Coordinates of C-alpha atoms and ligand atoms in Angstrom, one line a residue:
Chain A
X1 CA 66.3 83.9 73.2
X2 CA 66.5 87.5 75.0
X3 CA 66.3 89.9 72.1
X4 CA 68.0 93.8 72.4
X5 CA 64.5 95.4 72.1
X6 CA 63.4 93.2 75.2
X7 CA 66.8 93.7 76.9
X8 CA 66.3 97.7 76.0
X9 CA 62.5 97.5 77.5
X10 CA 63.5 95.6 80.6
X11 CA 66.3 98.0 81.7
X12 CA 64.2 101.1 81.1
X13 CA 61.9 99.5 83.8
X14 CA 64.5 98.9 85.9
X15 CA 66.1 102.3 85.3
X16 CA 62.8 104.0 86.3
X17 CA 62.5 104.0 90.0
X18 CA 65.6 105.2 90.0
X19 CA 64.7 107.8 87.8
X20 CA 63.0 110.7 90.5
X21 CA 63.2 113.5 88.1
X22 CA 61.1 111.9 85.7
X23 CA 63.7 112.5 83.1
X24 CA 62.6 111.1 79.4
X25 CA 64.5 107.9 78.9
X26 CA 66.1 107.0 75.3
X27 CA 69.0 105.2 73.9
X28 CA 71.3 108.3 74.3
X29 CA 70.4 108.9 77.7
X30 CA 73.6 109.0 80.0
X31 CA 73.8 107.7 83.4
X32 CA 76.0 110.4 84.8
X33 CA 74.8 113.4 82.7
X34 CA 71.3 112.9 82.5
X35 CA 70.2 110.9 85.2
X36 CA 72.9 112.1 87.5
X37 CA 73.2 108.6 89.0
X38 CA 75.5 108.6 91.9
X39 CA 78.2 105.3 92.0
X40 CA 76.3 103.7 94.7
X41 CA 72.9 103.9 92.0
X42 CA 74.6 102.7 89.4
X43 CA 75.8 100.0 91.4
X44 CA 72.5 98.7 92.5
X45 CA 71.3 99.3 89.1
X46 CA 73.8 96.5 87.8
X47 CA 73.2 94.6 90.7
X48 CA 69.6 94.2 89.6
X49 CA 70.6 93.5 85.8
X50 CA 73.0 90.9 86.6
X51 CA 70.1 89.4 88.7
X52 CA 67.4 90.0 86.0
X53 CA 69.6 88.3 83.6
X54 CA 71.9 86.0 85.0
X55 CA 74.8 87.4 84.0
X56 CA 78.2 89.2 85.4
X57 CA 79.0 92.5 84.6
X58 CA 82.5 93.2 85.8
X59 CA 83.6 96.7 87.3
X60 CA 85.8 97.7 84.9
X61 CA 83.6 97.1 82.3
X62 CA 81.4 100.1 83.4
X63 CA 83.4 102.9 82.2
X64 CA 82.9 102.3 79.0
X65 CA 78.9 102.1 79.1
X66 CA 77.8 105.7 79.2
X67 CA 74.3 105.5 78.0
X68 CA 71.1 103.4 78.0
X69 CA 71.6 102.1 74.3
X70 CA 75.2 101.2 75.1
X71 CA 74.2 99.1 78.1
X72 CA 71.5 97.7 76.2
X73 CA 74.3 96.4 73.7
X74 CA 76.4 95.0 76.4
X75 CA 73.7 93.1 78.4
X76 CA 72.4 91.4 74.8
X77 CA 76.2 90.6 74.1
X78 CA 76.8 89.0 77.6
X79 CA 72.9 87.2 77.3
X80 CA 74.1 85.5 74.1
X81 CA 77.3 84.4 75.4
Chain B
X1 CA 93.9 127.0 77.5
X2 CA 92.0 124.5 80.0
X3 CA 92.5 124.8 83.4
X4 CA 92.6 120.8 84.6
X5 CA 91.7 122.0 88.0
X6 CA 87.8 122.7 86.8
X7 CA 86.8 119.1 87.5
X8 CA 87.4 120.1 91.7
X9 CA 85.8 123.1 91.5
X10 CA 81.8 121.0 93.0
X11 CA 84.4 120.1 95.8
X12 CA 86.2 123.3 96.2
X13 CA 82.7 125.2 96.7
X14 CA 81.3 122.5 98.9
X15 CA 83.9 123.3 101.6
X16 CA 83.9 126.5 100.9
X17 CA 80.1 126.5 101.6
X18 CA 80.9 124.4 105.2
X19 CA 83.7 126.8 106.0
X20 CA 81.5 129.6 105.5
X21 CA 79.4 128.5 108.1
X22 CA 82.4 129.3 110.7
X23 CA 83.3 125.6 111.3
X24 CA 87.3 124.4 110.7
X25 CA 88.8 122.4 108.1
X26 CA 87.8 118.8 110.3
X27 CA 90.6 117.2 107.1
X28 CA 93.4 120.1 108.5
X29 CA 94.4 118.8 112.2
X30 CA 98.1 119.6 113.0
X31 CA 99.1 117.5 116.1
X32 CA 101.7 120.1 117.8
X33 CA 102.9 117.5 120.5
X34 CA 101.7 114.0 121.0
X35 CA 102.3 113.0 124.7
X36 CA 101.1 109.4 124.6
X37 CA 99.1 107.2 122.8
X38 CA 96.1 108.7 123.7
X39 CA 96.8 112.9 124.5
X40 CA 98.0 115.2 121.9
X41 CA 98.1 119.0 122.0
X42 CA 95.9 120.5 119.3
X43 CA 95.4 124.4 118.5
X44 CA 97.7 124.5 122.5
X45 CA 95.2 122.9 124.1
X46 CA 95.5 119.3 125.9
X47 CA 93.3 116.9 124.2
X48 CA 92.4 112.8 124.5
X49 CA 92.8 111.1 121.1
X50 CA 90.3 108.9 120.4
X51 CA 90.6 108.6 116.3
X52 CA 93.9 106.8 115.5
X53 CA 93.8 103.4 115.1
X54 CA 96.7 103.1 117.5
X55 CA 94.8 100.0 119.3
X56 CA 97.4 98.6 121.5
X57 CA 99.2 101.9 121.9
X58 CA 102.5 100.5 120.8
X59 CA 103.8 104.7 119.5
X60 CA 105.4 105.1 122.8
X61 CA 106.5 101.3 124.0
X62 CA 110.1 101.7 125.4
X63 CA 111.1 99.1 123.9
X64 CA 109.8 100.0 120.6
X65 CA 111.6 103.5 120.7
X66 CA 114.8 101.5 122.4
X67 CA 114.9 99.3 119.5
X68 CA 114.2 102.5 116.6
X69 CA 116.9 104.5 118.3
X70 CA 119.7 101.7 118.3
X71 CA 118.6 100.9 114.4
X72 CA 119.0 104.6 113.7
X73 CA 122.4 105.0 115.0
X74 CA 123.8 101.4 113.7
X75 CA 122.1 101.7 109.6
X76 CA 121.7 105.2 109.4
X77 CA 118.1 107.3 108.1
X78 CA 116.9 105.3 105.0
X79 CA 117.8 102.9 102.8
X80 CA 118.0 104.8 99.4
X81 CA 116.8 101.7 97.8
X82 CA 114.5 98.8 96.9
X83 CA 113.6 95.6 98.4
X84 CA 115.2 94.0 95.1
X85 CA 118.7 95.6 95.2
X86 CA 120.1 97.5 97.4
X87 CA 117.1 98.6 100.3
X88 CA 117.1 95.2 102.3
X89 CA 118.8 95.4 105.3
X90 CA 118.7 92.8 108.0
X91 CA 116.1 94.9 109.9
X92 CA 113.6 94.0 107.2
X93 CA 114.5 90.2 107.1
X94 CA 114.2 90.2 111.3
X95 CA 110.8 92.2 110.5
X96 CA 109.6 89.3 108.3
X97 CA 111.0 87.0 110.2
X98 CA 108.9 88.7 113.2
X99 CA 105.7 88.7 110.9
X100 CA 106.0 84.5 110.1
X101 CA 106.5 83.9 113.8
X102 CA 103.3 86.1 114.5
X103 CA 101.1 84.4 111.8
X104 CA 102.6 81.3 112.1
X105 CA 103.3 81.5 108.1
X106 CA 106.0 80.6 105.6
X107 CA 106.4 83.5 104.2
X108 CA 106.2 87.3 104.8
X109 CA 106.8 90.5 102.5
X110 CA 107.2 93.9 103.5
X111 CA 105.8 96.4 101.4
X112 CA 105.9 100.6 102.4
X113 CA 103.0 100.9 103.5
X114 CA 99.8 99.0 103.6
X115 CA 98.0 100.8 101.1
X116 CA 101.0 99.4 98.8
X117 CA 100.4 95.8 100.3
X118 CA 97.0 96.1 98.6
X119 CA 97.7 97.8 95.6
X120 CA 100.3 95.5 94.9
X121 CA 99.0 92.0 96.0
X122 CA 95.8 92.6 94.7
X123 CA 96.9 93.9 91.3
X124 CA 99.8 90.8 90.5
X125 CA 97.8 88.1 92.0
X126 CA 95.1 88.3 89.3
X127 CA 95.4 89.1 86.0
X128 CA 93.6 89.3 82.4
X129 CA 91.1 86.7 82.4
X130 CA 90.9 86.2 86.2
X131 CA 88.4 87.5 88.3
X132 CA 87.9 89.4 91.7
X133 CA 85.4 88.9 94.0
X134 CA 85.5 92.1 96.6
X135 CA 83.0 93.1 99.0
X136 CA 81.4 96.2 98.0
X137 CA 82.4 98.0 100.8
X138 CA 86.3 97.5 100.5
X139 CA 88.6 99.5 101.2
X140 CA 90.3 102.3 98.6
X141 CA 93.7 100.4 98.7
X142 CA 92.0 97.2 97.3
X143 CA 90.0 99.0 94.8
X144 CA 92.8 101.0 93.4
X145 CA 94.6 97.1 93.5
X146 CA 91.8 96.1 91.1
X147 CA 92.0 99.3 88.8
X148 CA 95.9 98.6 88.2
X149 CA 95.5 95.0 87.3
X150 CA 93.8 93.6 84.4
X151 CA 91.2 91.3 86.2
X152 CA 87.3 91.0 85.3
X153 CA 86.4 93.0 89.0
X154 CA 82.9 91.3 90.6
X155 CA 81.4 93.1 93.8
X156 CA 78.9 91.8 96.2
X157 CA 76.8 93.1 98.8
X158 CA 78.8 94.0 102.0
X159 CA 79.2 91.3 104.4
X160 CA 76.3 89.0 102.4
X161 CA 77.0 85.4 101.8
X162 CA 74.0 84.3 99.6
X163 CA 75.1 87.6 97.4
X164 CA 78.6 86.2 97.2
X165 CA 77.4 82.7 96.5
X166 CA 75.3 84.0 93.8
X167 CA 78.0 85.8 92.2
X168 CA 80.2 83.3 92.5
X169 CA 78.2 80.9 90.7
X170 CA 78.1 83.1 87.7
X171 CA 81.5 82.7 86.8
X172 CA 83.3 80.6 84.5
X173 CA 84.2 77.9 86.7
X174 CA 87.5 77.3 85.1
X175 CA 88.6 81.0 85.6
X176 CA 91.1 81.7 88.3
X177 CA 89.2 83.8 91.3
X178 CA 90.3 86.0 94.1
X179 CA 87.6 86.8 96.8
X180 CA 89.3 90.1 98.9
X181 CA 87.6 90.6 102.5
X182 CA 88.6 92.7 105.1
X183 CA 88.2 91.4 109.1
X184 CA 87.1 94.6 110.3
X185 CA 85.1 96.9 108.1
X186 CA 86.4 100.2 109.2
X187 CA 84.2 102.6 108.6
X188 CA 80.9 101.4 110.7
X189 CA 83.3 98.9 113.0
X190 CA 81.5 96.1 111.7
X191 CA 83.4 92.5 111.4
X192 CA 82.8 90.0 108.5
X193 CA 81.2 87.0 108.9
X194 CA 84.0 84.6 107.9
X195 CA 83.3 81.3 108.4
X196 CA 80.4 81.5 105.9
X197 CA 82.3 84.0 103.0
X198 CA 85.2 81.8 103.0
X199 CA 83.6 78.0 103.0
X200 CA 81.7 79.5 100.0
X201 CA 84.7 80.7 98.4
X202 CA 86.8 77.4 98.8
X203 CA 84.0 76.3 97.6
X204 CA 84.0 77.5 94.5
X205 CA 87.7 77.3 94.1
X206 CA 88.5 80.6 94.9
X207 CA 91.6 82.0 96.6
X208 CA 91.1 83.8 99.5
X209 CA 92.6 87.3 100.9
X210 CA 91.6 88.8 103.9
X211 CA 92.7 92.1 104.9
X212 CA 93.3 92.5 108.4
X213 CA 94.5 95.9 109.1
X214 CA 92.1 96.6 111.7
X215 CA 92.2 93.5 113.5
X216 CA 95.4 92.7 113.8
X217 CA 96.6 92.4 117.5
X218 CA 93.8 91.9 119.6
X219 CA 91.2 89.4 117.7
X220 CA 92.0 85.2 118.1
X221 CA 94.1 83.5 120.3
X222 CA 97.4 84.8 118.8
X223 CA 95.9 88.2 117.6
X224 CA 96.3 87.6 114.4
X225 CA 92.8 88.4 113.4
X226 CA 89.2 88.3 112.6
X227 CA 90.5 85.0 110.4
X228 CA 91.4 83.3 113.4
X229 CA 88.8 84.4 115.6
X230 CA 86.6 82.6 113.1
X231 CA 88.8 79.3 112.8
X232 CA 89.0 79.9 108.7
X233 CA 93.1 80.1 109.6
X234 CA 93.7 77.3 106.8
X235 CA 91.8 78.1 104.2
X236 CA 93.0 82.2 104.0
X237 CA 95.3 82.0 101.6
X238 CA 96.8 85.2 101.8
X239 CA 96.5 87.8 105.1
X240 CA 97.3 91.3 104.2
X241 CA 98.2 93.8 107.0
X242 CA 100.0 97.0 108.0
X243 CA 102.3 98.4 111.0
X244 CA 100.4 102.1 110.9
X245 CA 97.8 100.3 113.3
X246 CA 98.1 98.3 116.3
X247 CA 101.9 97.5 115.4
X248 CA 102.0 101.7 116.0
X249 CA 104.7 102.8 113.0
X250 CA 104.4 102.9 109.4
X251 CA 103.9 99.5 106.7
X252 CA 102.2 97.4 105.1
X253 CA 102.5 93.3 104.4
X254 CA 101.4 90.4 103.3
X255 CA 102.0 86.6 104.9
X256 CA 101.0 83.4 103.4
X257 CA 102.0 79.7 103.2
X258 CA 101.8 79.9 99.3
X259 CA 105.2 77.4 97.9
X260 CA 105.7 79.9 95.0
X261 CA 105.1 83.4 97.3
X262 CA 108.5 84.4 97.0
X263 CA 108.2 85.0 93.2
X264 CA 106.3 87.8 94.1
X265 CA 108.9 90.1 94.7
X266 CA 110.2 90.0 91.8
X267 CA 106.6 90.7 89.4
X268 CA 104.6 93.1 92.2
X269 CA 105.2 96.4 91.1
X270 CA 104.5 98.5 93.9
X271 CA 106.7 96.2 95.8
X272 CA 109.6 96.5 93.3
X273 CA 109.4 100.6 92.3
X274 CA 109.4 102.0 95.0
X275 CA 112.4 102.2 98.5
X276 CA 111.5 100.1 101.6
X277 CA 111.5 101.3 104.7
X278 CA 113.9 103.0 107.1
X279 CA 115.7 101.3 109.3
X280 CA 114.5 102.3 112.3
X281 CA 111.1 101.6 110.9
X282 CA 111.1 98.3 110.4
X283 CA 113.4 97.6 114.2
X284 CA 110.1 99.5 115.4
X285 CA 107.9 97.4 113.9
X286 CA 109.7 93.7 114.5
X287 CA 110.3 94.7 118.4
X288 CA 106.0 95.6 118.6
X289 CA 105.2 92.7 116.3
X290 CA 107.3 89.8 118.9
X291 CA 105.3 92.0 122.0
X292 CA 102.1 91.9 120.3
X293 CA 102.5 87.8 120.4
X294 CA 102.7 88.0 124.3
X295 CA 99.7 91.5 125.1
X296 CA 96.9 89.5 126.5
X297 CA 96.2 91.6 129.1
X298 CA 96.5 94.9 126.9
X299 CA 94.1 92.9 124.3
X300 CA 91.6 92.6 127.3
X301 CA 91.8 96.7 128.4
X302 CA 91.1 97.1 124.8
X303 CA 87.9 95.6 125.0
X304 CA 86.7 96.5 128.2
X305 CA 87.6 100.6 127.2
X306 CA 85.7 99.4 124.0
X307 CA 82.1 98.1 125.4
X308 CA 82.3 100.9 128.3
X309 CA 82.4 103.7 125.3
X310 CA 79.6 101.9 122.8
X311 CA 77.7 101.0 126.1
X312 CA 77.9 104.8 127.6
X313 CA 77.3 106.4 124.1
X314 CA 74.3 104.0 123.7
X315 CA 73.0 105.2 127.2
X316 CA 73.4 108.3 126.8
X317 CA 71.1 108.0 123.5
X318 CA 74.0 108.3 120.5
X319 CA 72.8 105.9 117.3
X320 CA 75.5 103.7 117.0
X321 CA 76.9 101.6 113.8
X322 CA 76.8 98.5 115.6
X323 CA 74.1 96.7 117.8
X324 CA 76.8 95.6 120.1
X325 CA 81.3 96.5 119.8
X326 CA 82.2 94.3 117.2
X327 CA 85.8 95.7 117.0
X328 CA 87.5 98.4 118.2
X329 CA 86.3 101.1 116.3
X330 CA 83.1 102.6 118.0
X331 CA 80.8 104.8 114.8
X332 CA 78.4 107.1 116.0
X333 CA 75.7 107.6 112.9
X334 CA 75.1 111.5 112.1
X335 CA 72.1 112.9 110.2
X336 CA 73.9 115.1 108.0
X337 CA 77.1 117.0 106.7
X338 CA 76.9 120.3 108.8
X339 CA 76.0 118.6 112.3
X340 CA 78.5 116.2 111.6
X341 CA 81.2 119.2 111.5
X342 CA 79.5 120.8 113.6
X343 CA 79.6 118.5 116.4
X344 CA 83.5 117.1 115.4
X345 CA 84.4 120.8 116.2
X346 CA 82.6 120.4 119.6
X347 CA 84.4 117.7 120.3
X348 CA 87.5 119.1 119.5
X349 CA 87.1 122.3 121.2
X350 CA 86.0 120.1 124.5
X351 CA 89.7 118.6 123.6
X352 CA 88.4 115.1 122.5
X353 CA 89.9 114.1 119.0
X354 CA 87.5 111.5 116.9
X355 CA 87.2 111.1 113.1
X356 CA 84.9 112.9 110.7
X357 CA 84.1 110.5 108.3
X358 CA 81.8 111.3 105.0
X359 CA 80.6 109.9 101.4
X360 CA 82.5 108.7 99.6
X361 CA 84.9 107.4 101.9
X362 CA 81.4 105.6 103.9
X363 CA 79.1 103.3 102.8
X364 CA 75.5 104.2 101.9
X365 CA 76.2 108.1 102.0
X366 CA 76.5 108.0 105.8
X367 CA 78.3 110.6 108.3
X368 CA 80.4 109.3 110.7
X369 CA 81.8 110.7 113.9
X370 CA 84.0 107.4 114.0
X371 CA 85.9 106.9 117.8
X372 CA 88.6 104.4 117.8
X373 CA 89.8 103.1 121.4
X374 CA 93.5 102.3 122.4
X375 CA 94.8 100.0 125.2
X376 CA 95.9 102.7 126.9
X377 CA 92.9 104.8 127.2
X378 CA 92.3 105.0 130.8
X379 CA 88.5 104.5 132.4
X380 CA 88.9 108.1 133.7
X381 CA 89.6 109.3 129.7
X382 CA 86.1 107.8 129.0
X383 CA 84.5 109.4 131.7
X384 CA 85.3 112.5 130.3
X385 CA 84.3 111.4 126.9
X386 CA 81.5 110.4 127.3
X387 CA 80.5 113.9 129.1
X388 CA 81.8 115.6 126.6
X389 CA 79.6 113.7 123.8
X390 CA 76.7 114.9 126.4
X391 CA 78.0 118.6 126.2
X392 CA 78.7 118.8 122.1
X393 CA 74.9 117.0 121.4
X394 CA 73.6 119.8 123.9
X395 CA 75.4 122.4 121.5
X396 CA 74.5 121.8 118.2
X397 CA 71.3 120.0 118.8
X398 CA 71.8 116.7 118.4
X399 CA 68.7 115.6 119.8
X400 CA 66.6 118.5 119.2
X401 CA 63.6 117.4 117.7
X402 CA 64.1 118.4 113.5
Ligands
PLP501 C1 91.3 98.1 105.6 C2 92.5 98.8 105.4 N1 93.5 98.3 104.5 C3 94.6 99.0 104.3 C4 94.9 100.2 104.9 C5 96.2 100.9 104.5 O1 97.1 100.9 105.5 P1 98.3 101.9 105.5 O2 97.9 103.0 106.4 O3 99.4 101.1 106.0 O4 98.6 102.4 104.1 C6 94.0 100.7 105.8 C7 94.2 102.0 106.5 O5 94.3 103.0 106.0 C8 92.8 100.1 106.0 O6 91.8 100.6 106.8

């Protein structure tokens, strides 16, 4: 069984080359605020989590998953499922 | 008090920034006479068009305009109505019936336009609990489908069929599915490999919905598209299209051999809210649709004026979008935002008319100077051209080493 710390360590690796600036990383950290991911980044960045876990994160889901923490929550929820 | 304009202000500046640099408004053109299908007169001076999508150059048919005129005089300006009540005349019945001789279909709606062929099909035929499967570079009209429906929305890779297998085989395999793919991808002019995307579909029990808009006319034995170039004819389910292309007016549509289609006028909003076309419109359309069956020869100009421009822009050194002319739109790849506008206005100012194209509208934050070719462009048009792409890189320094 995938655990959320895991989940939460895995996607900070993922996040991290995608990451230039070097900004710190924490469960609060937003996507478009702090990280000023572009769509096409965030894109490839679910790309690689639905890969990394198996899973399918749906488009419309997205707008409600502003932050690390929150993805975190979501990818453990659809993990379990 | 807030001003809800703030959120524009990142675009506002950046073209104020561009227009700063002394280059024009490339999103501003007024056409002040259009003389054909392929010459328009633009800031008074004479120049070729080579940036509308009107493939088989149907504007100015006589028969076409023949056929508008008399639907003018004999139903009057507009319909002041919808398809459901009072807005369908026979013109829109001899349009469909047009449209299932073409496709060789049962049925045929005709929406406004074929952004609301999109929006609407793509928004009724899936709903809560469904899914859509849509290739990540789709067009706006089929992602604004997916944002009015209620279905779980899956993208995968442009044009990659071990991506959409993949994602495919992640889904509930109960749920219903809807894989959306367009013919001709019209941004870089690339065409989707659809023999592969579709048996993988069917076989995951998918529906299928390919969105011909910029194949229509000139691709298959009957021109009814990439679809039938490919031989997937029978296992598209539903073929979306519009008349603002090679049919040369204004509309959108959808055909299919469904049973229960026809229930879709009655649940597909943007069908439903909204007053169909003129009729003159849709006596334009009908007329270009039955000539389109019979334009092999204008299919074949097509082409040729399409591998002599991606063959002399190649020459001459341009980077192209395509290896090889897929379709009929020819993309030239740019380095950046500035020499993009910089060398549009070149063009324009030589009197050659193509498309600026730029993120987000493009994939992969490309710029585009994006040529599309009509059957009516003559080889002596190209000639000049492809001069003039010489004279514009020479002025802004296209090949300049950076
Ligand atoms: C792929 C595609 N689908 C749909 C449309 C919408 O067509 P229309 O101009 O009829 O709204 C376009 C063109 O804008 C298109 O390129």
């Amino acid at each position: 069984m995938t655990d959320r710390a895991q989940v939460y360590a895995r996607i900070i690796e993922l996040i991290e080359p995608l990451n230039p600036k070097k900004v710190a990383l924490g469960e609060n950290t937003s996507f478009a605020g702090d990280l000023e991911m572009d769509s096409l980044t965030v894109m490839d960045l679910v790309a690689s989590m639905e890969d990394e876990w198996d899973i399918v994160m749906p488009l419309n889901m997205l707008p409600d998953l502003e932050t690390i923490g929150q993805v975190a929550d979501a990818v453990t929820k659809l993990v379990k499922k | 008090m807030s001003d809800l304009f703030s959120k524009f202000d990142a675009l506002i500046n950046e073209r104020a920034g561009l227009l700063d640099l002394g280059v024009r408004d490339p999103f501003s053109i007024v056409m002040q006479q259009v003389k054909s299908p392929t010459e328009a007169v633009i800031d008074g001076r004479d120049t070729i068009l080579l940036g509308t999508y009107n493939y088989m150059g149907m504007t100015f048919d006589p028969d076409v305009i023949a056929a508008g005129k008399s639907a003018l005089d004999e139903f009057g300006a507009g319909t002041t109505g919808s398809r459901v009540l009072n807005g369908t005349y026979q013109g829109h019945k001899e349009c469909e019936d047009a449209l299932k001789d073409f496709y060789g279909m049962d049925h045929a709606m005709v929406f406004s336009t074929g952004y609301q062929a999109n929006l609407g099909m793509v928004s009724t035929l899936a709903g809560k609990g469904d899914f859509i499967i849509l290739d990540a570079d789709s067009h706006a009209s089929i992602y604004d489908g997916c944002y009015l429906g209620n279905a779980d929305i899956v993208r995968f890779k442009h044009n990659s069929a071990e991506d959409l297998e993949k994602r495919l085989r992640r889904l509930p395999p109960e749920a219903g599915k809807l894989v959306i793919l367009e013919g001709v991808y019209s941004m870089l002019g690339d065409i989707a490999p659809l023999k592969e995307l579709v048996a993988i579909a069917k076989a995951h029990g998918a529906m299928v919905l390919v969105d011909e808009a910029h194949g229509m006319g000139f691709f298959g034995e009957h021109g009814r598209g990439v679809y039938e170039a490919a031989g997937v004819a029978d296992d598209v389910d539903f073929v979306v299209g519009t008349f603002s292309k090679s049919v040369g007016t204004v509309g959108g549509f959808c055909v299919s051999n469904h049973p229960k289609f026809e229930i879709l006028r009655l649940v597909c909003r943007p069908y439903t809210f909204t007053a169909s076309l003129p009729p003159a419109v849709v006596a334009c359309a009908a007329t270009s649709i039955r000539k389109l069956m019979h334009a092999a020869p204008k299919r074949e100009r097509l082409w040729d004026m399409t591998r002599k421009l991606h063959g002399g822009l190649k020459a001459r050194g341009f980077r192209l979008a395509t290896e090889t002319p897929e379709s009929a739109i020819v993309s030239v790849l740019m380095p950046d935002q500035e020499t993009t506008v910089r060398m549009w206005q070149a063009m324009l100012e030589l009197g050659v008319y193509v498309n600026m194209s730029r993120p987000p509208a493009t994939p992969a934050g490309v710029f585009l100077l994006r040529c599309s070719l009509c059957a009516e462009h003559s080889a002596a048009q190209l000639d000049t051209v492809l001069e003039r792409f010489e004279m514009a890189a020479a002025a802004v320094g296209l090949f300049a080493p950076a």
